[in-house]
Amino acid sequence: MLGLPDDTRAVLFDLDGVLTSTAVLHREAWKKTFEDYLGEPFTEDDYLRYVDGRPRYEGVRTYLESRGLQPAEDTVRQVGDRKNALIDQIISERGVQPYPGSVAYVEAVEAAGLPIGVVTSSANATRVLEAAGLTRFVKAQIDGLVITRENLRGKPAPDSFLAGARALGVEPAHAAVFEDAIAGAQAGHAGGFGYVVGVDRGAGEKALSEAGANIVVKDLAELL
């Protein structure tokens, strides 16, 4: 019914772009931040290649290095904090909308008795989950604050997903990962997770499959 292997014992969802439409808002905030800072266009490909799915400061560093820069740590933090302030403002003004298909799928996962974790690089996860009405489903949350506090490597390293599996008390081989970002799919594959579901919100089926997704869907409702 859930489109997962029979031995799946837990499910780990990315947040922005998988459960909620906030990835679009993050993309907008990154675009304005980098274009204001560098004075050159920040494209959709730039977002997907250098920023999407990564912890905030790592995204700043990776993108600026792609432009031939070697930013000081203070610069990385200033640019990253500017982006965070902007996304806070955008969320306050526009709110958060979960994808209906994702809500239906999460409800089905809960009904099947599988514990749910959210693994995201965002430091705003608690606020987004509450605004989307999804908090009650989540048994474990590994977000940007936890990643920083526990000194975990960000996606595409598997550390955050592995922490999510530990928090739910399951082995990675018996957990499914849901990701819309190339870096996230790579993280799920690198962590040895039993099943990686790519959710194509713009990264592309081919790119997600090459990154390690076992299956790629446009909407989670396709799996019901």
PDB file of C-alpha atoms in Angstrom:
ATOM      1  CA  MET A   1       0.000   0.000   0.000  1.00  0.00           C
ATOM      2  CA  LEU A   2       2.850   2.394   0.779  1.00  0.00           C
ATOM      3  CA  GLY A   3       5.007   1.365  -2.168  1.00  0.00           C
ATOM      4  CA  LEU A   4       7.844   0.321   0.150  1.00  0.00           C
ATOM      5  CA  PRO A   5       9.720  -2.965   0.697  1.00  0.00           C
ATOM      6  CA  ASP A   6       7.978  -5.355   3.086  1.00  0.00           C
ATOM      7  CA  ASP A   7      10.813  -5.144   5.619  1.00  0.00           C
ATOM      8  CA  THR A   8      10.539  -1.357   6.031  1.00  0.00           C
ATOM      9  CA  ARG A   9      10.232  -0.516   9.736  1.00  0.00           C
ATOM     10  CA  ALA A  10      10.486   3.296   9.702  1.00  0.00           C
ATOM     11  CA  VAL A  11      10.275   6.258   7.352  1.00  0.00           C
ATOM     12  CA  LEU A  12      12.514   9.339   7.215  1.00  0.00           C
ATOM     13  CA  PHE A  13      11.256  12.381   5.329  1.00  0.00           C
ATOM     14  CA  ASP A  14      13.122  15.442   4.222  1.00  0.00           C
ATOM     15  CA  LEU A  15      10.963  18.500   4.905  1.00  0.00           C
ATOM     16  CA  ASP A  16      11.222  21.351   2.390  1.00  0.00           C
ATOM     17  CA  GLY A  17      10.125  20.101  -1.021  1.00  0.00           C
ATOM     18  CA  VAL A  18       8.988  16.691   0.227  1.00  0.00           C
ATOM     19  CA  LEU A  19       6.362  17.430   2.865  1.00  0.00           C
ATOM     20  CA  THR A  20       5.930  21.173   2.379  1.00  0.00           C
ATOM     21  CA  SER A  21       6.215  23.599  -0.519  1.00  0.00           C
ATOM     22  CA  THR A  22       8.734  25.709   1.399  1.00  0.00           C
ATOM     23  CA  ALA A  23      11.575  24.667  -0.922  1.00  0.00           C
ATOM     24  CA  VAL A  24      10.245  27.269  -3.354  1.00  0.00           C
ATOM     25  CA  LEU A  25      10.503  29.905  -0.623  1.00  0.00           C
ATOM     26  CA  HIS A  26      14.039  28.843   0.271  1.00  0.00           C
ATOM     27  CA  ARG A  27      15.033  29.042  -3.389  1.00  0.00           C
ATOM     28  CA  GLU A  28      13.668  32.583  -3.564  1.00  0.00           C
ATOM     29  CA  ALA A  29      15.531  33.603  -0.409  1.00  0.00           C
ATOM     30  CA  TRP A  30      18.805  32.134  -1.671  1.00  0.00           C
ATOM     31  CA  LYS A  31      18.393  33.867  -5.028  1.00  0.00           C
ATOM     32  CA  LYS A  32      17.936  37.307  -3.492  1.00  0.00           C
ATOM     33  CA  THR A  33      20.721  36.760  -0.965  1.00  0.00           C
ATOM     34  CA  PHE A  34      23.349  35.696  -3.499  1.00  0.00           C
ATOM     35  CA  GLU A  35      22.326  38.189  -6.176  1.00  0.00           C
ATOM     36  CA  ASP A  36      22.495  41.034  -3.663  1.00  0.00           C
ATOM     37  CA  TYR A  37      25.899  39.821  -2.475  1.00  0.00           C
ATOM     38  CA  LEU A  38      27.580  39.032  -5.813  1.00  0.00           C
ATOM     39  CA  GLY A  39      25.588  41.146  -8.255  1.00  0.00           C
ATOM     40  CA  GLU A  40      25.212  38.273 -10.724  1.00  0.00           C
ATOM     41  CA  PRO A  41      22.339  35.889 -11.548  1.00  0.00           C
ATOM     42  CA  PHE A  42      21.683  32.925  -9.264  1.00  0.00           C
ATOM     43  CA  THR A  43      20.014  30.259 -11.396  1.00  0.00           C
ATOM     44  CA  GLU A  44      17.820  27.237 -10.785  1.00  0.00           C
ATOM     45  CA  ASP A  45      20.788  25.035 -11.675  1.00  0.00           C
ATOM     46  CA  ASP A  46      22.940  26.870  -9.112  1.00  0.00           C
ATOM     47  CA  TYR A  47      20.335  26.172  -6.443  1.00  0.00           C
ATOM     48  CA  LEU A  48      20.040  22.476  -7.267  1.00  0.00           C
ATOM     49  CA  ARG A  49      23.775  21.928  -7.705  1.00  0.00           C
ATOM     50  CA  TYR A  50      25.285  23.895  -4.842  1.00  0.00           C
ATOM     51  CA  VAL A  51      22.656  24.682  -2.212  1.00  0.00           C
ATOM     52  CA  ASP A  52      19.616  22.401  -2.228  1.00  0.00           C
ATOM     53  CA  GLY A  53      19.575  19.986   0.708  1.00  0.00           C
ATOM     54  CA  ARG A  54      22.798  21.239   2.278  1.00  0.00           C
ATOM     55  CA  PRO A  55      23.118  22.936   5.682  1.00  0.00           C
ATOM     56  CA  ARG A  56      22.888  26.705   5.310  1.00  0.00           C
ATOM     57  CA  TYR A  57      26.539  27.650   5.835  1.00  0.00           C
ATOM     58  CA  GLU A  58      27.730  24.714   3.747  1.00  0.00           C
ATOM     59  CA  GLY A  59      25.462  25.913   0.932  1.00  0.00           C
ATOM     60  CA  VAL A  60      26.979  29.392   1.131  1.00  0.00           C
ATOM     61  CA  ARG A  61      30.507  28.022   1.108  1.00  0.00           C
ATOM     62  CA  THR A  62      29.885  25.586  -1.750  1.00  0.00           C
ATOM     63  CA  TYR A  63      28.257  28.196  -3.973  1.00  0.00           C
ATOM     64  CA  LEU A  64      30.849  30.919  -3.362  1.00  0.00           C
ATOM     65  CA  GLU A  65      33.665  28.445  -3.988  1.00  0.00           C
ATOM     66  CA  SER A  66      31.990  27.528  -7.290  1.00  0.00           C
ATOM     67  CA  ARG A  67      32.501  31.176  -8.235  1.00  0.00           C
ATOM     68  CA  GLY A  68      36.220  30.980  -7.548  1.00  0.00           C
ATOM     69  CA  LEU A  69      36.013  32.606  -4.129  1.00  0.00           C
ATOM     70  CA  GLN A  70      37.557  31.421  -0.868  1.00  0.00           C
ATOM     71  CA  PRO A  71      35.218  33.030   1.670  1.00  0.00           C
ATOM     72  CA  ALA A  72      36.285  33.612   5.255  1.00  0.00           C
ATOM     73  CA  GLU A  73      34.158  31.946   7.912  1.00  0.00           C
ATOM     74  CA  ASP A  74      32.764  35.317   9.005  1.00  0.00           C
ATOM     75  CA  THR A  75      31.619  35.971   5.446  1.00  0.00           C
ATOM     76  CA  VAL A  76      29.972  32.560   5.192  1.00  0.00           C
ATOM     77  CA  ARG A  77      28.054  33.180   8.399  1.00  0.00           C
ATOM     78  CA  GLN A  78      27.028  36.706   7.459  1.00  0.00           C
ATOM     79  CA  VAL A  79      25.645  35.611   4.097  1.00  0.00           C
ATOM     80  CA  GLY A  80      23.963  32.563   5.633  1.00  0.00           C
ATOM     81  CA  ASP A  81      22.395  34.601   8.422  1.00  0.00           C
ATOM     82  CA  ARG A  82      21.121  37.130   5.887  1.00  0.00           C
ATOM     83  CA  LYS A  83      19.402  34.309   4.013  1.00  0.00           C
ATOM     84  CA  ASN A  84      17.908  32.932   7.236  1.00  0.00           C
ATOM     85  CA  ALA A  85      16.461  36.317   8.175  1.00  0.00           C
ATOM     86  CA  LEU A  86      14.943  36.576   4.717  1.00  0.00           C
ATOM     87  CA  ILE A  87      13.319  33.127   4.805  1.00  0.00           C
ATOM     88  CA  ASP A  88      11.893  33.930   8.244  1.00  0.00           C
ATOM     89  CA  GLN A  89      10.325  37.062   6.782  1.00  0.00           C
ATOM     90  CA  ILE A  90       8.940  35.219   3.748  1.00  0.00           C
ATOM     91  CA  ILE A  91       7.406  32.442   5.866  1.00  0.00           C
ATOM     92  CA  SER A  92       5.835  35.003   8.201  1.00  0.00           C
ATOM     93  CA  GLU A  93       4.277  36.838   5.273  1.00  0.00           C
ATOM     94  CA  ARG A  94       3.110  33.855   3.204  1.00  0.00           C
ATOM     95  CA  GLY A  95       2.700  30.952   5.599  1.00  0.00           C
ATOM     96  CA  VAL A  96       3.454  27.276   4.966  1.00  0.00           C
ATOM     97  CA  GLN A  97       1.500  24.869   2.795  1.00  0.00           C
ATOM     98  CA  PRO A  98       2.000  21.090   2.958  1.00  0.00           C
ATOM     99  CA  TYR A  99       1.573  19.106  -0.235  1.00  0.00           C
ATOM    100  CA  PRO A 100      -1.846  17.370  -0.061  1.00  0.00           C
ATOM    101  CA  GLY A 101      -0.385  14.155  -1.465  1.00  0.00           C
ATOM    102  CA  SER A 102       2.323  14.202   1.182  1.00  0.00           C
ATOM    103  CA  VAL A 103      -0.210  14.701   3.973  1.00  0.00           C
ATOM    104  CA  ALA A 104      -2.229  11.745   2.675  1.00  0.00           C
ATOM    105  CA  TYR A 105       0.916   9.624   2.524  1.00  0.00           C
ATOM    106  CA  VAL A 106       2.062  10.586   6.029  1.00  0.00           C
ATOM    107  CA  GLU A 107      -1.380   9.694   7.361  1.00  0.00           C
ATOM    108  CA  ALA A 108      -1.147   6.305   5.634  1.00  0.00           C
ATOM    109  CA  VAL A 109       2.331   5.701   7.088  1.00  0.00           C
ATOM    110  CA  GLU A 110       1.048   6.466  10.577  1.00  0.00           C
ATOM    111  CA  ALA A 111      -1.972   4.211  10.053  1.00  0.00           C
ATOM    112  CA  ALA A 112       0.391   1.401   9.028  1.00  0.00           C
ATOM    113  CA  GLY A 113       2.181   1.750  12.359  1.00  0.00           C
ATOM    114  CA  LEU A 114       5.545   2.895  10.994  1.00  0.00           C
ATOM    115  CA  PRO A 115       7.365   5.566  13.032  1.00  0.00           C
ATOM    116  CA  ILE A 116       8.094   8.802  11.175  1.00  0.00           C
ATOM    117  CA  GLY A 117      11.199  10.944  11.354  1.00  0.00           C
ATOM    118  CA  VAL A 118      11.984  14.261   9.688  1.00  0.00           C
ATOM    119  CA  VAL A 119      15.579  14.871   8.618  1.00  0.00           C
ATOM    120  CA  THR A 120      16.280  18.332   7.261  1.00  0.00           C
ATOM    121  CA  SER A 121      19.143  20.777   6.994  1.00  0.00           C
ATOM    122  CA  SER A 122      16.767  23.608   7.892  1.00  0.00           C
ATOM    123  CA  ALA A 123      17.078  25.343  11.249  1.00  0.00           C
ATOM    124  CA  ASN A 124      13.428  26.396  10.903  1.00  0.00           C
ATOM    125  CA  ALA A 125      11.978  22.881  10.922  1.00  0.00           C
ATOM    126  CA  THR A 126       9.973  23.150  14.139  1.00  0.00           C
ATOM    127  CA  ARG A 127       8.274  26.317  12.961  1.00  0.00           C
ATOM    128  CA  VAL A 128       7.528  24.869   9.515  1.00  0.00           C
ATOM    129  CA  LEU A 129       6.141  21.593  10.878  1.00  0.00           C
ATOM    130  CA  GLU A 130       3.881  23.428  13.302  1.00  0.00           C
ATOM    131  CA  ALA A 131       2.634  25.833  10.637  1.00  0.00           C
ATOM    132  CA  ALA A 132       1.920  22.918   8.289  1.00  0.00           C
ATOM    133  CA  GLY A 133       0.074  20.934  10.966  1.00  0.00           C
ATOM    134  CA  LEU A 134       2.479  18.003  10.740  1.00  0.00           C
ATOM    135  CA  THR A 135       4.134  18.032  14.165  1.00  0.00           C
ATOM    136  CA  ARG A 136       1.848  15.357  15.605  1.00  0.00           C
ATOM    137  CA  PHE A 137       3.127  12.759  13.131  1.00  0.00           C
ATOM    138  CA  VAL A 138       6.835  13.197  13.869  1.00  0.00           C
ATOM    139  CA  LYS A 139       8.532  10.866  16.356  1.00  0.00           C
ATOM    140  CA  ALA A 140      12.101  12.046  15.679  1.00  0.00           C
ATOM    141  CA  GLN A 141      13.440  15.307  14.268  1.00  0.00           C
ATOM    142  CA  ILE A 142      16.991  15.857  13.052  1.00  0.00           C
ATOM    143  CA  ASP A 143      17.257  19.435  11.815  1.00  0.00           C
ATOM    144  CA  GLY A 144      19.854  22.120  11.238  1.00  0.00           C
ATOM    145  CA  LEU A 145      20.049  22.904  14.941  1.00  0.00           C
ATOM    146  CA  VAL A 146      20.733  19.261  15.825  1.00  0.00           C
ATOM    147  CA  ILE A 147      23.248  18.932  12.996  1.00  0.00           C
ATOM    148  CA  THR A 148      25.198  21.903  14.345  1.00  0.00           C
ATOM    149  CA  ARG A 149      24.930  20.884  17.995  1.00  0.00           C
ATOM    150  CA  GLU A 150      26.054  17.304  17.370  1.00  0.00           C
ATOM    151  CA  ASN A 151      28.664  18.300  14.779  1.00  0.00           C
ATOM    152  CA  LEU A 152      27.142  16.086  12.098  1.00  0.00           C
ATOM    153  CA  ARG A 153      28.235  16.348   8.508  1.00  0.00           C
ATOM    154  CA  GLY A 154      25.495  17.732   6.297  1.00  0.00           C
ATOM    155  CA  LYS A 155      24.005  16.070   3.235  1.00  0.00           C
ATOM    156  CA  PRO A 156      25.307  14.559   0.943  1.00  0.00           C
ATOM    157  CA  ALA A 157      27.034  12.844   3.891  1.00  0.00           C
ATOM    158  CA  PRO A 158      24.637  10.356   5.524  1.00  0.00           C
ATOM    159  CA  ASP A 159      25.155  11.518   9.123  1.00  0.00           C
ATOM    160  CA  SER A 160      21.801  13.246   9.624  1.00  0.00           C
ATOM    161  CA  PHE A 161      19.790  10.352   8.199  1.00  0.00           C
ATOM    162  CA  LEU A 162      21.778   7.874  10.276  1.00  0.00           C
ATOM    163  CA  ALA A 163      21.002   9.982  13.352  1.00  0.00           C
ATOM    164  CA  GLY A 164      17.331   9.863  12.407  1.00  0.00           C
ATOM    165  CA  ALA A 165      17.406   6.075  12.144  1.00  0.00           C
ATOM    166  CA  ARG A 166      19.092   5.823  15.550  1.00  0.00           C
ATOM    167  CA  ALA A 167      16.482   8.113  17.076  1.00  0.00           C
ATOM    168  CA  LEU A 168      13.736   5.814  15.792  1.00  0.00           C
ATOM    169  CA  GLY A 169      15.594   2.689  16.898  1.00  0.00           C
ATOM    170  CA  VAL A 170      15.886   1.080  13.461  1.00  0.00           C
ATOM    171  CA  GLU A 171      18.740  -0.088  11.277  1.00  0.00           C
ATOM    172  CA  PRO A 172      19.226   1.924   8.067  1.00  0.00           C
ATOM    173  CA  ALA A 173      18.603  -1.200   5.984  1.00  0.00           C
ATOM    174  CA  HIS A 174      15.049  -1.289   7.356  1.00  0.00           C
ATOM    175  CA  ALA A 175      14.262   2.405   6.863  1.00  0.00           C
ATOM    176  CA  ALA A 176      13.072   4.346   3.824  1.00  0.00           C
ATOM    177  CA  VAL A 177      14.330   7.834   2.958  1.00  0.00           C
ATOM    178  CA  PHE A 178      12.281  10.411   1.033  1.00  0.00           C
ATOM    179  CA  GLU A 179      14.220  13.230  -0.651  1.00  0.00           C
ATOM    180  CA  ASP A 180      13.740  15.879  -3.329  1.00  0.00           C
ATOM    181  CA  ALA A 181      17.360  17.071  -3.338  1.00  0.00           C
ATOM    182  CA  ILE A 182      20.246  15.433  -5.153  1.00  0.00           C
ATOM    183  CA  ALA A 183      22.429  15.822  -2.046  1.00  0.00           C
ATOM    184  CA  GLY A 184      19.710  14.165   0.033  1.00  0.00           C
ATOM    185  CA  ALA A 185      19.333  11.190  -2.287  1.00  0.00           C
ATOM    186  CA  GLN A 186      23.107  10.785  -2.214  1.00  0.00           C
ATOM    187  CA  ALA A 187      22.981  10.829   1.588  1.00  0.00           C
ATOM    188  CA  GLY A 188      20.320   8.128   1.716  1.00  0.00           C
ATOM    189  CA  HIS A 189      22.282   5.938  -0.669  1.00  0.00           C
ATOM    190  CA  ALA A 190      25.568   6.506   1.172  1.00  0.00           C
ATOM    191  CA  GLY A 191      23.936   5.569   4.475  1.00  0.00           C
ATOM    192  CA  GLY A 192      22.918   2.135   3.238  1.00  0.00           C
ATOM    193  CA  PHE A 193      19.201   2.773   3.650  1.00  0.00           C
ATOM    194  CA  GLY A 194      16.866   0.066   2.470  1.00  0.00           C
ATOM    195  CA  TYR A 195      14.919   2.269   0.073  1.00  0.00           C
ATOM    196  CA  VAL A 196      15.411   5.800  -1.219  1.00  0.00           C
ATOM    197  CA  VAL A 197      12.408   7.557  -2.741  1.00  0.00           C
ATOM    198  CA  GLY A 198      13.202  10.561  -4.908  1.00  0.00           C
ATOM    199  CA  VAL A 199      10.505  13.229  -5.086  1.00  0.00           C
ATOM    200  CA  ASP A 200      10.954  15.227  -8.265  1.00  0.00           C
ATOM    201  CA  ARG A 201      10.069  18.839  -7.532  1.00  0.00           C
ATOM    202  CA  GLY A 202      12.542  20.089 -10.115  1.00  0.00           C
ATOM    203  CA  ALA A 203      15.790  18.150  -9.678  1.00  0.00           C
ATOM    204  CA  GLY A 204      14.749  15.700 -12.400  1.00  0.00           C
ATOM    205  CA  GLU A 205      14.126  11.963 -12.436  1.00  0.00           C
ATOM    206  CA  LYS A 206      17.478  11.151 -14.049  1.00  0.00           C
ATOM    207  CA  ALA A 207      19.509  13.204 -11.563  1.00  0.00           C
ATOM    208  CA  LEU A 208      17.724  11.740  -8.534  1.00  0.00           C
ATOM    209  CA  SER A 209      18.106   8.193  -9.854  1.00  0.00           C
ATOM    210  CA  GLU A 210      21.805   8.730 -10.500  1.00  0.00           C
ATOM    211  CA  ALA A 211      22.138  10.128  -6.971  1.00  0.00           C
ATOM    212  CA  GLY A 212      20.818   6.874  -5.518  1.00  0.00           C
ATOM    213  CA  ALA A 213      17.015   6.963  -5.550  1.00  0.00           C
ATOM    214  CA  ASN A 214      15.430   3.535  -6.045  1.00  0.00           C
ATOM    215  CA  ILE A 215      12.268   5.124  -7.401  1.00  0.00           C
ATOM    216  CA  VAL A 216      11.298   8.669  -8.385  1.00  0.00           C
ATOM    217  CA  VAL A 217       7.783  10.100  -8.127  1.00  0.00           C
ATOM    218  CA  LYS A 218       6.276  13.514  -8.739  1.00  0.00           C
ATOM    219  CA  ASP A 219       3.990  13.271  -5.715  1.00  0.00           C
ATOM    220  CA  LEU A 220       3.865  10.903  -2.754  1.00  0.00           C
ATOM    221  CA  ALA A 221       0.226  10.099  -3.489  1.00  0.00           C
ATOM    222  CA  GLU A 222       1.508   8.030  -6.426  1.00  0.00           C
ATOM    223  CA  LEU A 223       2.724   5.460  -3.892  1.00  0.00           C
ATOM    224  CA  LEU A 224      -0.690   4.931  -2.293  1.00  0.00           C
TER     225      LEU A 224
END
